[in-house]
Coordinates of N, CA, C and O in Angstrom, one line a residue:
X8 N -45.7 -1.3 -34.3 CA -45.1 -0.3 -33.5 C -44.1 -0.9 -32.5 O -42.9 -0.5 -32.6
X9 N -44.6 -2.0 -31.5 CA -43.6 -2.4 -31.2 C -42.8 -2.9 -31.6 O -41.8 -2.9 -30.9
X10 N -42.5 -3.5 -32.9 CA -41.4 -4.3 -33.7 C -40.5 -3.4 -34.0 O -39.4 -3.8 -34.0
X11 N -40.8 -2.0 -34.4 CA -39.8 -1.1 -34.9 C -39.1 -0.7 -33.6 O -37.8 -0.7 -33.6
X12 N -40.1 -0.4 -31.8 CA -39.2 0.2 -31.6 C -38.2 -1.1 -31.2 O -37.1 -0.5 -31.3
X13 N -38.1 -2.2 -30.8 CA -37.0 -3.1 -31.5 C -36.2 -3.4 -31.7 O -35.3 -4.0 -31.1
X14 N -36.5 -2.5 -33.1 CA -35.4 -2.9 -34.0 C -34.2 -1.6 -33.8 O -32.9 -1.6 -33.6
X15 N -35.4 -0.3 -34.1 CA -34.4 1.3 -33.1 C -33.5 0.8 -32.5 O -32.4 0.9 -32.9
X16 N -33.9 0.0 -30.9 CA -33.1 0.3 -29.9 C -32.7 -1.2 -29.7 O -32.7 -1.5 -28.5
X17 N -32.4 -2.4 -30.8 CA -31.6 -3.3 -30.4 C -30.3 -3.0 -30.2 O -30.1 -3.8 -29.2
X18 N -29.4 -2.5 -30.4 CA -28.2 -2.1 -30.2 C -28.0 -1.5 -28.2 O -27.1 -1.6 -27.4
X19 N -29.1 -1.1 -28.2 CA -28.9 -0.5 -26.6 C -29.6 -2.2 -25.8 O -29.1 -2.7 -24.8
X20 N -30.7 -2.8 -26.4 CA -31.3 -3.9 -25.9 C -30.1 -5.0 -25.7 O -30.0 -5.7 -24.7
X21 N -29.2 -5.1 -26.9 CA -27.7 -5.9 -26.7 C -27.1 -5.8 -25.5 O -26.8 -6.6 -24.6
X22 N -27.0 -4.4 -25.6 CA -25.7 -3.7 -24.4 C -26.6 -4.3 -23.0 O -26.2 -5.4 -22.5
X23 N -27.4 -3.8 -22.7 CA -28.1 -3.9 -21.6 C -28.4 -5.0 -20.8 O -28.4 -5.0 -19.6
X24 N -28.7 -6.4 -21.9 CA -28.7 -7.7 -21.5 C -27.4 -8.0 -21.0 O -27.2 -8.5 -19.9
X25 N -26.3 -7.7 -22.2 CA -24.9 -8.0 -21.6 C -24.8 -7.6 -20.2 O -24.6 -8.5 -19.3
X26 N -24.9 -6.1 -19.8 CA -24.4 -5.7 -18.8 C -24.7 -6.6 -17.6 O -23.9 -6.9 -16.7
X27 N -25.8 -6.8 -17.9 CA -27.2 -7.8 -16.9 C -26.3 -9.0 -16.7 O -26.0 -9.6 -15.6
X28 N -25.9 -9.2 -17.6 CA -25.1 -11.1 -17.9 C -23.6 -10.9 -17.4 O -23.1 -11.8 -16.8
X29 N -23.0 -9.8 -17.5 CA -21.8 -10.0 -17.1 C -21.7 -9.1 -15.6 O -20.6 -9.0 -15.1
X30 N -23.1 -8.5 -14.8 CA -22.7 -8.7 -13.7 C -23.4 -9.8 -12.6 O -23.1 -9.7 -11.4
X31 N -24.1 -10.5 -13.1 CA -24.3 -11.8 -12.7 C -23.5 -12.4 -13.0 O -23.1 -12.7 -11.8
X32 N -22.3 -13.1 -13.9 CA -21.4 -13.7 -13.7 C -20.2 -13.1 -12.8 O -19.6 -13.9 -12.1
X33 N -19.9 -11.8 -12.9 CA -19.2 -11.5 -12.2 C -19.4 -11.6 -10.3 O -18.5 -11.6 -9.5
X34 N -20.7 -11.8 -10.1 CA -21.2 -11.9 -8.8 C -21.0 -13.2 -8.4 O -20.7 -13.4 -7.2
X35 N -21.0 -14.5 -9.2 CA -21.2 -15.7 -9.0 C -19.4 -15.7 -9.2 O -18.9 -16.3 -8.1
X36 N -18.5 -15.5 -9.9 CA -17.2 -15.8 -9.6 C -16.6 -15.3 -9.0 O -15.4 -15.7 -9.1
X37 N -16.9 -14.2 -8.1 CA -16.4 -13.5 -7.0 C -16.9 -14.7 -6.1 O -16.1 -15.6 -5.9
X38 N -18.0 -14.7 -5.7 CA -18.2 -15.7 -4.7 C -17.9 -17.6 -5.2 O -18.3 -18.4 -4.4
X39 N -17.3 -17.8 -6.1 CA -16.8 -19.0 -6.0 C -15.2 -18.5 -6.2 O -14.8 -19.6 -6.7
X40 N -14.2 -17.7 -6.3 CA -13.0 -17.1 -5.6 C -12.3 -17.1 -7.0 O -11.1 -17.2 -7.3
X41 N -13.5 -17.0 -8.0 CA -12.6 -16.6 -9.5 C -12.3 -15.6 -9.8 O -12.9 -15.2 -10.8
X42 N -11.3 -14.7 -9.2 CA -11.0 -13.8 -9.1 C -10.7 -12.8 -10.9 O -11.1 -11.7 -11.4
X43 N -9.8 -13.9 -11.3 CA -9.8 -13.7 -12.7 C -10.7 -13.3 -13.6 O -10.5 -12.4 -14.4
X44 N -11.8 -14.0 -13.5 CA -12.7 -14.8 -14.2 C -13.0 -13.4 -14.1 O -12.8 -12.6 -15.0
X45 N -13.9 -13.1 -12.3 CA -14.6 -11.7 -12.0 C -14.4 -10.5 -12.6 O -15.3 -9.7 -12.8
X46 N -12.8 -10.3 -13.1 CA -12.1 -9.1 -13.2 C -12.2 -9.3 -15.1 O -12.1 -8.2 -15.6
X47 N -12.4 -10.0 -15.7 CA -13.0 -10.5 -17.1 C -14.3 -9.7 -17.2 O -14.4 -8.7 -17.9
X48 N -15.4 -10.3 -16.5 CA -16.5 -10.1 -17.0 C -16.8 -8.5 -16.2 O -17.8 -7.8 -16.5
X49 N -16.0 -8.2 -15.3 CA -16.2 -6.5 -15.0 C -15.9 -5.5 -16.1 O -16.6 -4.5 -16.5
X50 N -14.4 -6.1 -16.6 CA -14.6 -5.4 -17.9 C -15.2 -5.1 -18.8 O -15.3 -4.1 -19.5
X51 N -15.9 -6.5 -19.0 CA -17.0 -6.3 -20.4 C -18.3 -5.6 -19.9 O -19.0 -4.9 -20.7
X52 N -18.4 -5.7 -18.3 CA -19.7 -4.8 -18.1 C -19.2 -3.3 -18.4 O -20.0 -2.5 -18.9
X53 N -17.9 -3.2 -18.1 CA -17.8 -1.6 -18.4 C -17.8 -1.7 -19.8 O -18.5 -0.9 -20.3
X54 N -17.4 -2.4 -20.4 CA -17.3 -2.2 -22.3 C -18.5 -1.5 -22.2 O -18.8 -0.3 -22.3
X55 N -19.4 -2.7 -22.1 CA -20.9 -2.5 -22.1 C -21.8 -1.1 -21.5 O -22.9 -0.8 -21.8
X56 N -21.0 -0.6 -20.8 CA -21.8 0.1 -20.2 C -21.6 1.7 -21.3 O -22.3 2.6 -21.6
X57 N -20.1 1.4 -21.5 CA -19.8 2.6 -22.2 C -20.6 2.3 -23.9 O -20.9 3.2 -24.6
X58 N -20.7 1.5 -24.2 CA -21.3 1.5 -25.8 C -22.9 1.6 -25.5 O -23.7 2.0 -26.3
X59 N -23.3 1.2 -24.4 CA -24.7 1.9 -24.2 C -24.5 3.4 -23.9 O -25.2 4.2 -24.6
X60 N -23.7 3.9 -23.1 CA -24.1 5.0 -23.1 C -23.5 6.3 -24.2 O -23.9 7.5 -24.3
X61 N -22.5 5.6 -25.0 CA -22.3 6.3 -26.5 C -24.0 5.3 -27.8 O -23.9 5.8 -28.9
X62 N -24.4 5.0 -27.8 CA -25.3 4.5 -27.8 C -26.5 5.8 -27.8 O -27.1 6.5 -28.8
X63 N -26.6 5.8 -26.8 CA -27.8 6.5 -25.9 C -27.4 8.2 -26.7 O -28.1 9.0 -27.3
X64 N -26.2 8.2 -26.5 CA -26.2 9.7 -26.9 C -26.1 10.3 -28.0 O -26.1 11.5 -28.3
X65 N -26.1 8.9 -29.0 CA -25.9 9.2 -30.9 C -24.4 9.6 -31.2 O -24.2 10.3 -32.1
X66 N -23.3 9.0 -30.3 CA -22.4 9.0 -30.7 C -21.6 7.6 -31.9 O -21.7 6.4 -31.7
X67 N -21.2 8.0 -32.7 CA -20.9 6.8 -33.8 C -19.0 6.7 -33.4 O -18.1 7.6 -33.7
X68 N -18.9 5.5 -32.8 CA -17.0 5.3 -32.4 C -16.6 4.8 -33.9 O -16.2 3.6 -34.1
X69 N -16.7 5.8 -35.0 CA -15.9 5.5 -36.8 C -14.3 5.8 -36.8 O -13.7 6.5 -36.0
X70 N -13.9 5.4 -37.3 CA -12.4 6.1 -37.4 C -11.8 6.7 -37.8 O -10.6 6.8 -37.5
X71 N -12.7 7.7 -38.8 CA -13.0 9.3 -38.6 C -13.2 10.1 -37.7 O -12.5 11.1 -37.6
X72 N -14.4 9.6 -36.7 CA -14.3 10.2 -35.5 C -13.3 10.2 -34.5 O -13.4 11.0 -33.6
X73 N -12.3 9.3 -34.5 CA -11.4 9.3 -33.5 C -10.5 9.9 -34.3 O -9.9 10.7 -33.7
X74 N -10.1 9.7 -35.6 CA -9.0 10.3 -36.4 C -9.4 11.8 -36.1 O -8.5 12.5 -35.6
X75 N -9.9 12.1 -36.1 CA -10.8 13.9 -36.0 C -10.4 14.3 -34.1 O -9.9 15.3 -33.7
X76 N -10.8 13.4 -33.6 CA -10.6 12.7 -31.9 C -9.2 14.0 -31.9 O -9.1 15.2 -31.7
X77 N -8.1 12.4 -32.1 CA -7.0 12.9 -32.0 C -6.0 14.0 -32.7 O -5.2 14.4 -31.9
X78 N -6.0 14.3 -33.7 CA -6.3 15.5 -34.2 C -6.6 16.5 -33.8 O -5.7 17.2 -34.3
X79 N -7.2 17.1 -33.3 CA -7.6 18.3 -32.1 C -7.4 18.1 -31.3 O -7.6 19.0 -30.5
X80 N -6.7 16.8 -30.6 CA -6.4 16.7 -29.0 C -4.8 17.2 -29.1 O -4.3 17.8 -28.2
X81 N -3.9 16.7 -30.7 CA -2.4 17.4 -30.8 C -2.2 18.3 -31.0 O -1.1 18.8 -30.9
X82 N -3.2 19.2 -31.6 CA -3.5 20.4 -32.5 C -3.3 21.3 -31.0 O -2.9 22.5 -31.0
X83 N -4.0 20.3 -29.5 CA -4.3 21.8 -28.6 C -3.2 21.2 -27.8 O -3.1 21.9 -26.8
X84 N -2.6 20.3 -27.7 CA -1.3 19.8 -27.3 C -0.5 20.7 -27.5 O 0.0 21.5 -26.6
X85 N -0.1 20.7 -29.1 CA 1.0 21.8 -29.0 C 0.9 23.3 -28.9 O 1.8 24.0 -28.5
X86 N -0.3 23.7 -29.2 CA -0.8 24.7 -28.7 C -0.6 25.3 -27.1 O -0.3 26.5 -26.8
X87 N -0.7 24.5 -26.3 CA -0.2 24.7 -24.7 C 0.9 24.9 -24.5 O 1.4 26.0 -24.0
X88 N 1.7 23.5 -25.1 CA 3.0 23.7 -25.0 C 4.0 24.7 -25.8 O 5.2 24.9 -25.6
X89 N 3.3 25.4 -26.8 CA 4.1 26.5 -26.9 C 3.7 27.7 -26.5 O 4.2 28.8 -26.9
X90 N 2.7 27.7 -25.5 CA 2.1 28.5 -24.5 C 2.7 29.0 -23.4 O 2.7 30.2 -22.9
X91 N 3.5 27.6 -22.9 CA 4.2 27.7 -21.5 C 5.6 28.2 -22.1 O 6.1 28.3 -23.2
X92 N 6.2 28.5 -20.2 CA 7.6 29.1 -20.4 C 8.4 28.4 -21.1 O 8.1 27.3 -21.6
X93 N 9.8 29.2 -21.1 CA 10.9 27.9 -21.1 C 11.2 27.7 -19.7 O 11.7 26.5 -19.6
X94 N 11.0 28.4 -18.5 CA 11.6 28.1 -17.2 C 10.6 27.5 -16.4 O 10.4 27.7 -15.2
X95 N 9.9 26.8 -17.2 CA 8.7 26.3 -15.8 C 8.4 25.0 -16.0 O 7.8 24.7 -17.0
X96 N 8.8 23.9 -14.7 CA 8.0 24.5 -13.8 C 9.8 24.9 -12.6 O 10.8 24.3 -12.4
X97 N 8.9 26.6 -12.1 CA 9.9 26.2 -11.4 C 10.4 25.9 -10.5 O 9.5 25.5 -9.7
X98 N 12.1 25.7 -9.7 CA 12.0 24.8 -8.6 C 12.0 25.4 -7.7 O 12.0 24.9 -6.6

């Protein structure tokens, strides 16, 4: 029982460790003035934080799904914009 859950939720046990590890380094190079360094491992905590929490929700980042993504985001793009005036906005 415990082995499986595991194996389920290694993918979230990854994220989670990371997050753990990159804001401990980020704490330790803020305070030795690595500013760079800091602003490195902040990001990967956000990477991290976002593939746990698409993770968590059974979202799959495929490239179908973002193909499909964008696709409905130009589909209602142009949709708006041939919604609005020709005279707007006005001055």
């Amino acid at each position: 029982m415990l082995t499986t859950s595991f194996v389920v939720m290694r993918w979230e046990l990854l994220s989670a460790v990371m997050m753990f590890l990159a804001s401990t380094f980020k704490i330790k190079c803020h305070q030795t003035s690595h500013n760079i360094m800091a602003f490195v491992f902040g990001s990967i905590g956000i990477g991290m934080s976002c593939w746990f929490v698409t993770g968590l929700l059974g979202i799959t980042l495929s490239m179908e799904n973002i193909h499909n993504f964008l696709e409905i985001s130009k589909n209602t793009l142009v949709d708006v914009m041939s919604q609005t005036p020709t005279n707007w906005p006005l001055p």
